[in-house]
Short mmCIF file of C-alpha atoms (C1' of nucleotides) in Angstrom, two decimals:
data_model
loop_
_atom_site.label_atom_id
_atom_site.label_comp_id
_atom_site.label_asym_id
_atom_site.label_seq_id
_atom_site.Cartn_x
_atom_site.Cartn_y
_atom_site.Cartn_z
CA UNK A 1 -12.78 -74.77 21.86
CA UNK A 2 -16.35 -75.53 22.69
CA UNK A 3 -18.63 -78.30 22.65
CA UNK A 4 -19.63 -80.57 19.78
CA UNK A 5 -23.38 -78.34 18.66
CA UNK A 6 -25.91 -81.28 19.16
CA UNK A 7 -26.94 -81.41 15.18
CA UNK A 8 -23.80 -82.42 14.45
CA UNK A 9 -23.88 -85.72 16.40
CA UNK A 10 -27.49 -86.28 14.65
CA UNK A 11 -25.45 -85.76 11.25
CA UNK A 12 -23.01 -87.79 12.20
CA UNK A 13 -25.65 -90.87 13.17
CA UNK A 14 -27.16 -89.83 9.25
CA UNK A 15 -23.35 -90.08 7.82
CA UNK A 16 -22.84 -93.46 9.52
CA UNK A 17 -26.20 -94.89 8.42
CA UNK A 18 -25.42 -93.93 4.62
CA UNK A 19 -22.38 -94.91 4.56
CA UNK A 20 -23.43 -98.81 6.18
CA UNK A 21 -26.29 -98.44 2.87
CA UNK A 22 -22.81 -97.35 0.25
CA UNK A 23 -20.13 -100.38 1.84
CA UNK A 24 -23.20 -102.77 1.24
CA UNK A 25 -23.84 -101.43 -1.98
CA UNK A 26 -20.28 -102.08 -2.54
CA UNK A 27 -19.01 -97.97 -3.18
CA UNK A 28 -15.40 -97.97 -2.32
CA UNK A 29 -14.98 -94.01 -1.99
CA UNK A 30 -17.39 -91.19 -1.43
CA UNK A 31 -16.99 -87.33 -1.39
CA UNK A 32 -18.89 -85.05 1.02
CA UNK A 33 -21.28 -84.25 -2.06
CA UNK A 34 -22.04 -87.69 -3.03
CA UNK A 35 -22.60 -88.30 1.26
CA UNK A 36 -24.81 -84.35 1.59
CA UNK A 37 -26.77 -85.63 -1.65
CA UNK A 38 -28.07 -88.84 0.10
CA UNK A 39 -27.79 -87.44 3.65
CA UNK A 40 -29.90 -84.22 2.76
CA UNK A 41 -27.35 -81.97 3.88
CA UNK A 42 -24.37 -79.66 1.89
CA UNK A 43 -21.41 -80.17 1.71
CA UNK A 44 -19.68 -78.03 3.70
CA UNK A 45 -21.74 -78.97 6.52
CA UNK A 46 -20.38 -82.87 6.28
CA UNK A 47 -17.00 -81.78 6.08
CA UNK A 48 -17.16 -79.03 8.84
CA UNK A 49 -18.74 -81.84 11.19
CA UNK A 50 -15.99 -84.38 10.24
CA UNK A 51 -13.45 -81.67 11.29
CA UNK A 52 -14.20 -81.99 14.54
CA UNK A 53 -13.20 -85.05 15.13
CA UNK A 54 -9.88 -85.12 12.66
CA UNK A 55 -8.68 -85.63 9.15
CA UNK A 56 -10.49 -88.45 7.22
CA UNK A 57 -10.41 -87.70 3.90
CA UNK A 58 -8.25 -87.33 0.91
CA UNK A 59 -7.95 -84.27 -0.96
CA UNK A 60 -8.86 -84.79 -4.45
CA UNK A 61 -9.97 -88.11 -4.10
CA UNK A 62 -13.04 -87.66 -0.95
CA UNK A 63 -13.09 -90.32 1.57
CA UNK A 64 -12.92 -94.14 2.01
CA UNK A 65 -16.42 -95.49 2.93
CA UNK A 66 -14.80 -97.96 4.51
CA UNK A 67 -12.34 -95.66 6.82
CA UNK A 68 -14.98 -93.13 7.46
CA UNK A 69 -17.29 -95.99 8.79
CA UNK A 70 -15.27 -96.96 11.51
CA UNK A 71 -14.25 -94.23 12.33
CA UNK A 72 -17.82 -92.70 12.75
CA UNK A 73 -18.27 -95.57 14.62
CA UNK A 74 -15.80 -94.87 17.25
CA UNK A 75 -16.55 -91.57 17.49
CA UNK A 76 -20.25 -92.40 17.88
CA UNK A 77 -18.80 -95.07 21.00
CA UNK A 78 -20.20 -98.08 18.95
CA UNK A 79 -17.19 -100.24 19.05
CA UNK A 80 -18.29 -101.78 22.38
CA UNK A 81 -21.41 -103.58 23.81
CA UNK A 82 -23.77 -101.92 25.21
CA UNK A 83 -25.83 -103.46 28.04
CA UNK A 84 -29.90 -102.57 27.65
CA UNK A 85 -32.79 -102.76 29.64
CA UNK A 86 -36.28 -102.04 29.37
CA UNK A 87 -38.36 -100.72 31.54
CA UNK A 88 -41.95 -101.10 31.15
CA UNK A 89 -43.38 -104.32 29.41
CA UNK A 90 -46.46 -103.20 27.56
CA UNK A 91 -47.16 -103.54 23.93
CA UNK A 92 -44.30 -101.09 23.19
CA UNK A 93 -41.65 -102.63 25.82
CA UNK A 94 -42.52 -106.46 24.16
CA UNK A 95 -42.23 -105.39 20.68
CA UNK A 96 -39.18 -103.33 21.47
CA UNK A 97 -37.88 -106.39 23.17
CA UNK A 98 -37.26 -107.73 19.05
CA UNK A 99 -35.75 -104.72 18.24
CA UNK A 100 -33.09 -106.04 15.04
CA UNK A 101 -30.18 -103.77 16.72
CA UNK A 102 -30.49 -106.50 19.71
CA UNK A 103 -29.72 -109.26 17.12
CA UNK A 104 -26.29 -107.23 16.14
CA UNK A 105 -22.92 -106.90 19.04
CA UNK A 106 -23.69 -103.23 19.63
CA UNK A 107 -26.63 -103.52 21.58
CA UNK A 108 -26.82 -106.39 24.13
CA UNK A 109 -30.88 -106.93 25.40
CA UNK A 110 -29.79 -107.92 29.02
CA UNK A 111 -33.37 -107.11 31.64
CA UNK A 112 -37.02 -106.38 31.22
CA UNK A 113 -38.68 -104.89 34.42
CA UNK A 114 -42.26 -104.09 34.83
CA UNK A 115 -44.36 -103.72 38.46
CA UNK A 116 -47.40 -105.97 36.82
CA UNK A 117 -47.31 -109.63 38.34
CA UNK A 118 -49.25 -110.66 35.27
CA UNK A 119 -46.42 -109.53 32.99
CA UNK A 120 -43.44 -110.48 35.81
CA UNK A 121 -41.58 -114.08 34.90
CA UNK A 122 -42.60 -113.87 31.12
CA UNK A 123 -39.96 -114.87 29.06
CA UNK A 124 -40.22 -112.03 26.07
CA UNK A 125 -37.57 -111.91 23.32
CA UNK A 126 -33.92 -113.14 24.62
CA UNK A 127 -34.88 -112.14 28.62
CA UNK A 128 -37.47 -112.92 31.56
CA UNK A 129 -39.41 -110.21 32.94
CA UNK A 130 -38.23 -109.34 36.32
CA UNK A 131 -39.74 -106.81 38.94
CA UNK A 132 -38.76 -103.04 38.83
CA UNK A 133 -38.16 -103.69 42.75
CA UNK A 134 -34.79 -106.01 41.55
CA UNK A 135 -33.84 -102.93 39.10
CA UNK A 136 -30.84 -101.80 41.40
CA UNK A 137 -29.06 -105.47 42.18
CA UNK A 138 -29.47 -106.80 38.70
CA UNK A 139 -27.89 -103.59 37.21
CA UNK A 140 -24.90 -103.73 39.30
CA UNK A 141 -25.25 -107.34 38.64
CA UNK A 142 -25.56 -107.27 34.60
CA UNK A 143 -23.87 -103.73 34.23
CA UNK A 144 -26.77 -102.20 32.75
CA UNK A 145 -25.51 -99.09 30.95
CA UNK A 146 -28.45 -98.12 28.87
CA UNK A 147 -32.41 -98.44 29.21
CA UNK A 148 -35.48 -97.97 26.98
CA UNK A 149 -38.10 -96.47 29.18
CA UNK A 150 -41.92 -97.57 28.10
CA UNK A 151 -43.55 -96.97 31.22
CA UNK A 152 -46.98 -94.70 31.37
CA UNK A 153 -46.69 -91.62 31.35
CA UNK A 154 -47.33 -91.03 35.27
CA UNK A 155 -44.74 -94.05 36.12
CA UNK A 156 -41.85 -92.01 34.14
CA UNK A 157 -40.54 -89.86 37.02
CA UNK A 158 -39.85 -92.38 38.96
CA UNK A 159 -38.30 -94.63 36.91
CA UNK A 160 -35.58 -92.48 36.27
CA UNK A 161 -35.18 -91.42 39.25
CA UNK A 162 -34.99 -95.31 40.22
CA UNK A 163 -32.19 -96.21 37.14
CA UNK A 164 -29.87 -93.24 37.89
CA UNK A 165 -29.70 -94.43 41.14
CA UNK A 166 -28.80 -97.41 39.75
CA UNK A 167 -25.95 -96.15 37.86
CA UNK A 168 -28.11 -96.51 34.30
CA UNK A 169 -26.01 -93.96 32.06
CA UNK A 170 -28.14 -93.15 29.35
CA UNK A 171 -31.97 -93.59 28.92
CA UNK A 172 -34.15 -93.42 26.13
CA UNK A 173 -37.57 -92.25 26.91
CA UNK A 174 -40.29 -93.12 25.56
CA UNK A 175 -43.49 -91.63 27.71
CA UNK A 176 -44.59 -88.62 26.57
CA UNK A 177 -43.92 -86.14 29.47
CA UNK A 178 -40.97 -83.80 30.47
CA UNK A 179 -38.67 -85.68 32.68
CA UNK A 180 -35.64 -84.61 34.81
CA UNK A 181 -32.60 -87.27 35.15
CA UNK A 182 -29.40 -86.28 37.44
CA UNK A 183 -26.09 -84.45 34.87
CA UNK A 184 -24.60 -87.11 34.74
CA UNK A 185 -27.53 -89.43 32.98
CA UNK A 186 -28.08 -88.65 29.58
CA UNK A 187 -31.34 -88.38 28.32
CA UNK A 188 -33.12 -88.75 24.92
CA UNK A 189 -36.37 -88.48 23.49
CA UNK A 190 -38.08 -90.84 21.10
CA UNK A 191 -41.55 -88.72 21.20
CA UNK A 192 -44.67 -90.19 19.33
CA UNK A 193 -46.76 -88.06 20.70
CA UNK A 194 -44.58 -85.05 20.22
CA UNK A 195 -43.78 -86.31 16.76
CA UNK A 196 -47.42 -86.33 16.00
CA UNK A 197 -48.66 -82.93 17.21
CA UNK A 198 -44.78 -81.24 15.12
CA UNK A 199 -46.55 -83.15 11.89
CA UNK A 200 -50.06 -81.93 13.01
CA UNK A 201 -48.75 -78.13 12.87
CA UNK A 202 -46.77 -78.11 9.67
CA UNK A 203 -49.48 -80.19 7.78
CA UNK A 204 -52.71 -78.15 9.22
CA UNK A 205 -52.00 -75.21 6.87
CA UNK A 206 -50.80 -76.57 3.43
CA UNK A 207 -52.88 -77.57 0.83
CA UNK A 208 -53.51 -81.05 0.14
CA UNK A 209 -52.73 -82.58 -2.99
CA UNK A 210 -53.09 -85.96 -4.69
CA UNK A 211 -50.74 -87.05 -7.33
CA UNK A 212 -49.06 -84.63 -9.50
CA UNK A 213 -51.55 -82.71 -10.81
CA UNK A 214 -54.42 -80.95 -9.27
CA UNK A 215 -57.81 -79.68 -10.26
CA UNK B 1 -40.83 -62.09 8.75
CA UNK B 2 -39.30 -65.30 8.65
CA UNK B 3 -40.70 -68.99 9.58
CA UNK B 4 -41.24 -70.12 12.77
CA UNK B 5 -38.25 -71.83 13.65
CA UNK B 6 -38.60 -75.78 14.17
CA UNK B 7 -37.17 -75.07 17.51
CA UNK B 8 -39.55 -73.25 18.53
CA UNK B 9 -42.93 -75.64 17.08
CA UNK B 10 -40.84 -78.52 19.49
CA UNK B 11 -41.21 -75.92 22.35
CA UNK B 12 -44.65 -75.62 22.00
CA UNK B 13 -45.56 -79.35 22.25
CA UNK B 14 -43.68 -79.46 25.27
CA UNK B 15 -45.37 -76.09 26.68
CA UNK B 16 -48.77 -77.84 25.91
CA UNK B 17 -47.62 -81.14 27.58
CA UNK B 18 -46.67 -79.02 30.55
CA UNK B 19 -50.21 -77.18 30.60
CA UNK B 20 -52.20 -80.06 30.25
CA UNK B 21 -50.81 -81.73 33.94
CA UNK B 22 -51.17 -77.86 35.09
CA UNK B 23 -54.69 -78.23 34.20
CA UNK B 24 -55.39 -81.85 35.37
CA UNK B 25 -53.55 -80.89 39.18
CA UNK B 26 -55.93 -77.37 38.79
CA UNK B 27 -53.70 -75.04 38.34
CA UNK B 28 -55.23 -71.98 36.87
CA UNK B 29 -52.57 -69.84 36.03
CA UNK B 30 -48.64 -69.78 35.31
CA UNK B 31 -45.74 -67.17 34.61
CA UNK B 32 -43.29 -67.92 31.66
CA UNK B 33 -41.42 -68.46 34.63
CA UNK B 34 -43.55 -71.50 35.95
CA UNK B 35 -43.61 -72.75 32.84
CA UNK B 36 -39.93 -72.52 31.85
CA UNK B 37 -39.23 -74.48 34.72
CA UNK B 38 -41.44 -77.05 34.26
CA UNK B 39 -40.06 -76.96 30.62
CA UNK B 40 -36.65 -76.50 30.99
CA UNK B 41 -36.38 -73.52 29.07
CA UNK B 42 -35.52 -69.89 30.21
CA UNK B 43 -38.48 -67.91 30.61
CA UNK B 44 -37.18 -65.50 27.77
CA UNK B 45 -37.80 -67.97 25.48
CA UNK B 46 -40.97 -69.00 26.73
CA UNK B 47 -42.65 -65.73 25.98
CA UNK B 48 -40.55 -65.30 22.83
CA UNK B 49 -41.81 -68.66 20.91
CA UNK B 50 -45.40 -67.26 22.03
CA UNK B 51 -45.09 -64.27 20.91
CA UNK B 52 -44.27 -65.34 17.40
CA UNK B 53 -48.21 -65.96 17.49
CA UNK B 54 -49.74 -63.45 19.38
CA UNK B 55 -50.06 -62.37 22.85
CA UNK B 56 -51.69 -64.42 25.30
CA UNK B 57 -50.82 -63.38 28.71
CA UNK B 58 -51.80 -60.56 31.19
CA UNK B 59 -49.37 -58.31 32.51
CA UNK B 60 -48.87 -58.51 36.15
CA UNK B 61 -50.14 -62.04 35.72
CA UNK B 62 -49.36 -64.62 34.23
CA UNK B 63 -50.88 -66.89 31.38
CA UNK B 64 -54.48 -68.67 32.37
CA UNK B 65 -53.41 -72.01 31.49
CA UNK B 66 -56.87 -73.13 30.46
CA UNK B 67 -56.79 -70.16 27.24
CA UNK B 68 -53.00 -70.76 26.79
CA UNK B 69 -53.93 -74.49 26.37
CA UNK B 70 -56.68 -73.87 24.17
CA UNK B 71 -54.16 -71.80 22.11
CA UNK B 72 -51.59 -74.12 21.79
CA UNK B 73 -53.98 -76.49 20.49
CA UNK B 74 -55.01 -74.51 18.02
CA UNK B 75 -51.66 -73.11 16.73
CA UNK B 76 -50.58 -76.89 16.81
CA UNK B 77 -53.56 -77.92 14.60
CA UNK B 78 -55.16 -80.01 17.09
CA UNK B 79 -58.68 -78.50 16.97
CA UNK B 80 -59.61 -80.91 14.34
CA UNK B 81 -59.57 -85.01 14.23
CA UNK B 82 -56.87 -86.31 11.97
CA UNK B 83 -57.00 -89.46 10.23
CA UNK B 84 -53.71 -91.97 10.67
CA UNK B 85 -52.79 -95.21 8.96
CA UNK B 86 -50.40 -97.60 10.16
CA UNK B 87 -48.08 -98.91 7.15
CA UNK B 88 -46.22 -102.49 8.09
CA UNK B 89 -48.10 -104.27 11.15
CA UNK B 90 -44.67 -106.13 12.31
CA UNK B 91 -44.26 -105.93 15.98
CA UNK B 92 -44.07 -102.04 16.35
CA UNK B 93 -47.04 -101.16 14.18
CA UNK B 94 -49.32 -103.36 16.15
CA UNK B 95 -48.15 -102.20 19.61
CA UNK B 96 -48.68 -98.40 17.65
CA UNK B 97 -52.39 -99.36 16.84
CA UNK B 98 -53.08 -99.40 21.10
CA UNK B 99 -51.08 -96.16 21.03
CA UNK B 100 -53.35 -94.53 23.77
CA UNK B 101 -53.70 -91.76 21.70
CA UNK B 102 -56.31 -92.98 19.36
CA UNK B 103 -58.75 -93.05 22.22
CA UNK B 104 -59.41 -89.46 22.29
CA UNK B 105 -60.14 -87.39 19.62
CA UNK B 106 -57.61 -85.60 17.94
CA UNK B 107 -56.29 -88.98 16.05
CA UNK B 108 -57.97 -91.64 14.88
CA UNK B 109 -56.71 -94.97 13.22
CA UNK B 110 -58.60 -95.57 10.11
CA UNK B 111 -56.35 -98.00 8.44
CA UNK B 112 -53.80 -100.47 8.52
CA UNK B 113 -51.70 -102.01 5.49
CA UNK B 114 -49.21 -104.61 4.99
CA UNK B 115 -47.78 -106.82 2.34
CA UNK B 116 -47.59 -110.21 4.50
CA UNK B 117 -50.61 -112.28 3.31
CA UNK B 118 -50.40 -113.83 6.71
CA UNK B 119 -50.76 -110.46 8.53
CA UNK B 120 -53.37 -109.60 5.98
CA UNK B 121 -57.18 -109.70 7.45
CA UNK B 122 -56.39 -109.83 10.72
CA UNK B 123 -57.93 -107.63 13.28
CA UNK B 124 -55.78 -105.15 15.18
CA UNK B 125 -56.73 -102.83 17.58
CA UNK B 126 -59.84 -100.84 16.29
CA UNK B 127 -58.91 -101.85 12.75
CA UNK B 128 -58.53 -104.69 10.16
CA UNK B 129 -55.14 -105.13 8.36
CA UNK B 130 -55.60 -104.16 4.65
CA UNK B 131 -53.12 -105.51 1.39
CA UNK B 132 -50.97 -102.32 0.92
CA UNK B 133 -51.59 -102.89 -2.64
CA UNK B 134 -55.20 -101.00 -1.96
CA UNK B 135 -53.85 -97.84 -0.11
CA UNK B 136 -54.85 -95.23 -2.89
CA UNK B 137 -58.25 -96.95 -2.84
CA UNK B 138 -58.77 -96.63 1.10
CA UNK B 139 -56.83 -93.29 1.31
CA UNK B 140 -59.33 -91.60 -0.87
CA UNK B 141 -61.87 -93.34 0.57
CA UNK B 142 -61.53 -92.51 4.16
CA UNK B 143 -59.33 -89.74 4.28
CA UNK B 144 -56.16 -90.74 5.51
CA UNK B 145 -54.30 -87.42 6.41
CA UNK B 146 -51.17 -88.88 8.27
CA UNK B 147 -49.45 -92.16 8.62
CA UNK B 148 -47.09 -94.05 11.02
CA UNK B 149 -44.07 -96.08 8.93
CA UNK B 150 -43.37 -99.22 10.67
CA UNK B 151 -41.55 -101.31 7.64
CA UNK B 152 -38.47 -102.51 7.23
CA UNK B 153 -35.85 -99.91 6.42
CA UNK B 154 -35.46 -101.56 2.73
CA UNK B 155 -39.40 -101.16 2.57
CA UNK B 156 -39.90 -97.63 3.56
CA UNK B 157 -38.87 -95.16 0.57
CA UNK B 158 -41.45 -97.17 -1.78
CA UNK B 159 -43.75 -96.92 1.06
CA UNK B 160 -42.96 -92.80 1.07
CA UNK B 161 -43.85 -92.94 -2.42
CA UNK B 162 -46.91 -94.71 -2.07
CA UNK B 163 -48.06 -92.46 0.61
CA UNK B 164 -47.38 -89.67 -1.25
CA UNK B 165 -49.10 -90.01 -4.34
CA UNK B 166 -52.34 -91.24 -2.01
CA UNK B 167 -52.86 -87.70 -0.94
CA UNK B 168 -50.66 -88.35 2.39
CA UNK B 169 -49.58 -85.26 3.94
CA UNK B 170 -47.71 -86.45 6.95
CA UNK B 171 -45.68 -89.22 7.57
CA UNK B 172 -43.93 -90.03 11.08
CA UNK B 173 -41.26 -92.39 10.00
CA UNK B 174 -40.10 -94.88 11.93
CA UNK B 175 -37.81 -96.34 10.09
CA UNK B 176 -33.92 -96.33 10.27
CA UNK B 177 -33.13 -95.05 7.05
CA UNK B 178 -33.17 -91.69 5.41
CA UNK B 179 -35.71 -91.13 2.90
CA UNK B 180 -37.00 -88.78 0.74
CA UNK B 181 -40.54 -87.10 0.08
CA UNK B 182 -41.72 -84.56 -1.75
CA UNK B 183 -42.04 -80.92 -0.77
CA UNK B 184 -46.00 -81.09 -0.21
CA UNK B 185 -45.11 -84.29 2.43
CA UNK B 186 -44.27 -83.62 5.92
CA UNK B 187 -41.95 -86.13 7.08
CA UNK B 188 -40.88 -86.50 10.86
CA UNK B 189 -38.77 -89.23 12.34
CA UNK B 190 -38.71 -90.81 15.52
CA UNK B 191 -36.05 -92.68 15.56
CA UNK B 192 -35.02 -95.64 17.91
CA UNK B 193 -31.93 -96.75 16.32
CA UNK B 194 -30.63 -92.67 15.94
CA UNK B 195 -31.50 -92.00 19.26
CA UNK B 196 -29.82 -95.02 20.96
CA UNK B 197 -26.48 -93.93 19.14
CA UNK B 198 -26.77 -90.55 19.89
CA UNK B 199 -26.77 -91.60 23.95
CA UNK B 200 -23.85 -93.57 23.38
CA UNK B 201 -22.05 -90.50 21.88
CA UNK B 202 -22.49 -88.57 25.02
CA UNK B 203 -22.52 -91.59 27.45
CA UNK B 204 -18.93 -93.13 26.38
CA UNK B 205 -16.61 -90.42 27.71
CA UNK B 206 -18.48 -90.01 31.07
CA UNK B 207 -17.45 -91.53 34.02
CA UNK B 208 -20.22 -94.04 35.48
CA UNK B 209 -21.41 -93.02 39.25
CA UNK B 210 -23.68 -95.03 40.92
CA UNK B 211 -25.49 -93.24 43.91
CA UNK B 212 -24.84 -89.56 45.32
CA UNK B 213 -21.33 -90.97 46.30
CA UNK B 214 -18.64 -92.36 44.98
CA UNK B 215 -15.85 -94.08 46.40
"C1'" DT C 1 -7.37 -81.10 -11.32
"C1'" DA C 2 -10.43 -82.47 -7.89
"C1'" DT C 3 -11.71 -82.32 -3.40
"C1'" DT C 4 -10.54 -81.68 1.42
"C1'" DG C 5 -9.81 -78.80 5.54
"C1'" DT C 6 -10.54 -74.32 7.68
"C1'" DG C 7 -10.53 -69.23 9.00
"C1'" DA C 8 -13.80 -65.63 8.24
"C1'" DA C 9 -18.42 -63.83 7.06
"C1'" DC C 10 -22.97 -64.42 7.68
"C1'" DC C 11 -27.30 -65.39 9.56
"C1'" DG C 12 -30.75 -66.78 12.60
"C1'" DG C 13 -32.03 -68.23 17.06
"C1'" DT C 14 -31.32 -67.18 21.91
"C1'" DT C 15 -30.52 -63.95 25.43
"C1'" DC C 16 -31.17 -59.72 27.36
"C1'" DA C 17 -32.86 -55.30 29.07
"C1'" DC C 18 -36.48 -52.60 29.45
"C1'" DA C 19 -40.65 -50.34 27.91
"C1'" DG C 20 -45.57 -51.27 28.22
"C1'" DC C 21 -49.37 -52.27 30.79
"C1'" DG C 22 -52.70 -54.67 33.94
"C1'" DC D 1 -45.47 -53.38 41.50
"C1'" DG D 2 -45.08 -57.65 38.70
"C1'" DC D 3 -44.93 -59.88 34.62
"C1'" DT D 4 -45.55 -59.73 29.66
"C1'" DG D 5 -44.09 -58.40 25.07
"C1'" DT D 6 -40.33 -56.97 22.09
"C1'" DG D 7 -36.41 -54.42 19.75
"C1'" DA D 8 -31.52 -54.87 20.11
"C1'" DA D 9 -27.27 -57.33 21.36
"C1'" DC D 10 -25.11 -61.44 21.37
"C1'" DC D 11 -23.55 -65.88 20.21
"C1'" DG D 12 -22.98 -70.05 17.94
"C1'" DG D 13 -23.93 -72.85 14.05
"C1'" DT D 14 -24.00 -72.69 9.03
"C1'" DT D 15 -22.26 -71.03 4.83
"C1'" DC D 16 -18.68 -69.61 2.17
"C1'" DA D 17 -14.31 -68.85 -0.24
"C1'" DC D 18 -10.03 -70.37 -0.77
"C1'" DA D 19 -5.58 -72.22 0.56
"C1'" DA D 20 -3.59 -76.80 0.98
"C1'" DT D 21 -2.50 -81.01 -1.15
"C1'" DA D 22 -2.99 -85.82 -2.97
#
DNA sequence: TATTGTGAACCGGTTCACAGCG
DNA sequence: CGCTGTGAACCGGTTCACAATA
């Protein structure tokens, strides 16, 4: 048996978020139609990635929003805290430093490092700034698992080089270059810039429109 | 003949990324192999995504990364400037309106909208914060062609709405939510709060290593 | 009866091998 | 001779049909 295909973990991140929206809503139950209609996706697909992982569902009766949540939410490895840093302490780093998820248990805001002594000893958010230079001790230190990475676009490199070696498991980058991180840090892309120039392509061509009705 | 896959479109930021540093450290020409490396992508697919819109290479030798540049740009739609607007000027949308993007040509921020009254008038970046009650006004008026959507995830389909019946015809979504738009409405996502769960997906099982060693 | 869970068919993207050409 | 461009093979993810079952 083979590897989990990477869409299906994105699904599964869209199942859990629309099932948070139906438990608040108050829907007790939901089949894979009702969660493909809201998730943009068919049904076969929802119930061929929940396979997977294991049974969750009734047949005849769909699946308990409730049940499916947590479950989705061990699969996903959010039953734990995760320790975050951030890396880089412009405008993006010190707005990403209020990010909601860091009010919630998941997601535990626990360093800010930048190489700018202007910026260094701030207090932003929940944490001071400290020096990239202290990144190794205060990981071992805090047991950092997890970092945003906000740092220009020349500084990237580095940096990851710098938080794998500090045993950082998983970083989210946000500069907008190709970086390499060691197998056994995972790497993910949250690409402005790249989501910019996909929207530039697909909208260059079409016609514009306003409203309904044109001409 | 089919659509280019999406796939492929993602490749072809990422080829242009890569050609742009070739260019900058004066490199004048590459092989799909160079590039594939650079890109981490097999040089197969290199030439294959390319060839979906033309041929651009000489046999023997290589691309000339100054025309395959030029190319890119063009297939990518970034010959022309676009016109952005930031929708919700919380923390995120005013670190977005220094994105260092809007500096050079190919985007420029004509607009930024909120609801807050306090927010409202204020200067930000290269623009003044506008009532979000006048975007149909000011898209028509200046053009807006894309927008950045930096609201609260209860906020953003009525702001997808909004956009789209302004004459929108991208959106890069920023919210954690999934929403709708209509078929004429390009809608990307760059998503923090999707991203950070995927990692923890593929971080949770690994062992941690810190170093080369362990042990 | 309604809806899940799943083996098999299908399809499209990736890989490959090599013909084409500078 | 080296590297591109591309038709064909391959593979894996999606779609499907239906058996299983609450």
């Amino acid at each position: 048996m083979s590897a989990i295909p990477a869409a299906t973990v994105g699904r599964l991140v869209t199942y859990l978020r629309v099932l948070t929206e139906m438990e608040q809503e108050g829907v007790r139950s939901a089949s894979s139609d009702d969660l493909g209609a809201v998730a943009h996706v068919s049904a076969f697909q929802v119930r061929k990635d929940l396979a997977y992982f294991g049974r969750f569902g009734t047949r005849g009766a769909g699946y308990t929003v409730a049940t499916l949540r947590r479950e989705l939410r061990r699969i996903l490895g959010l039953t734990r805290p995760w320790h975050v840093a951030i890396v880089g302490m412009g405008r993006l780093g010190q707005a990403l430093a209020d990010y909601p998820s860091f009010d919630r248990q998941e997601f535990r805001l626990v360093a800010a490092f930048d190489v700018d002594p202007a910026v260094i000893g701030r207090r932003i958010g929940a944490v001071q700034v400290e020096s990239l230079a202290t990144l190794a001790e205060v990981a071992a230190e805090r047991a950092i698992d997890l970092a945003f990475l906000t740092v220009p676009a020349g500084a990237a490199q580095n940096a990851v080089d710098a938080l794998a070696a500090a045993g950082v498991r998983g970083i989210l980058n946000f500069a907008p270059v190709v970086v390499t991180a060691p197998e056994n840090v995972r790497l993910e892309a949250v690409d402005l810039s790249a989501g910019l120039q996909r929207l530039t392509y697909y909208v260059q061509s079409e016609p514009a429109t306003v409203g309904e009705v044109t001409g």
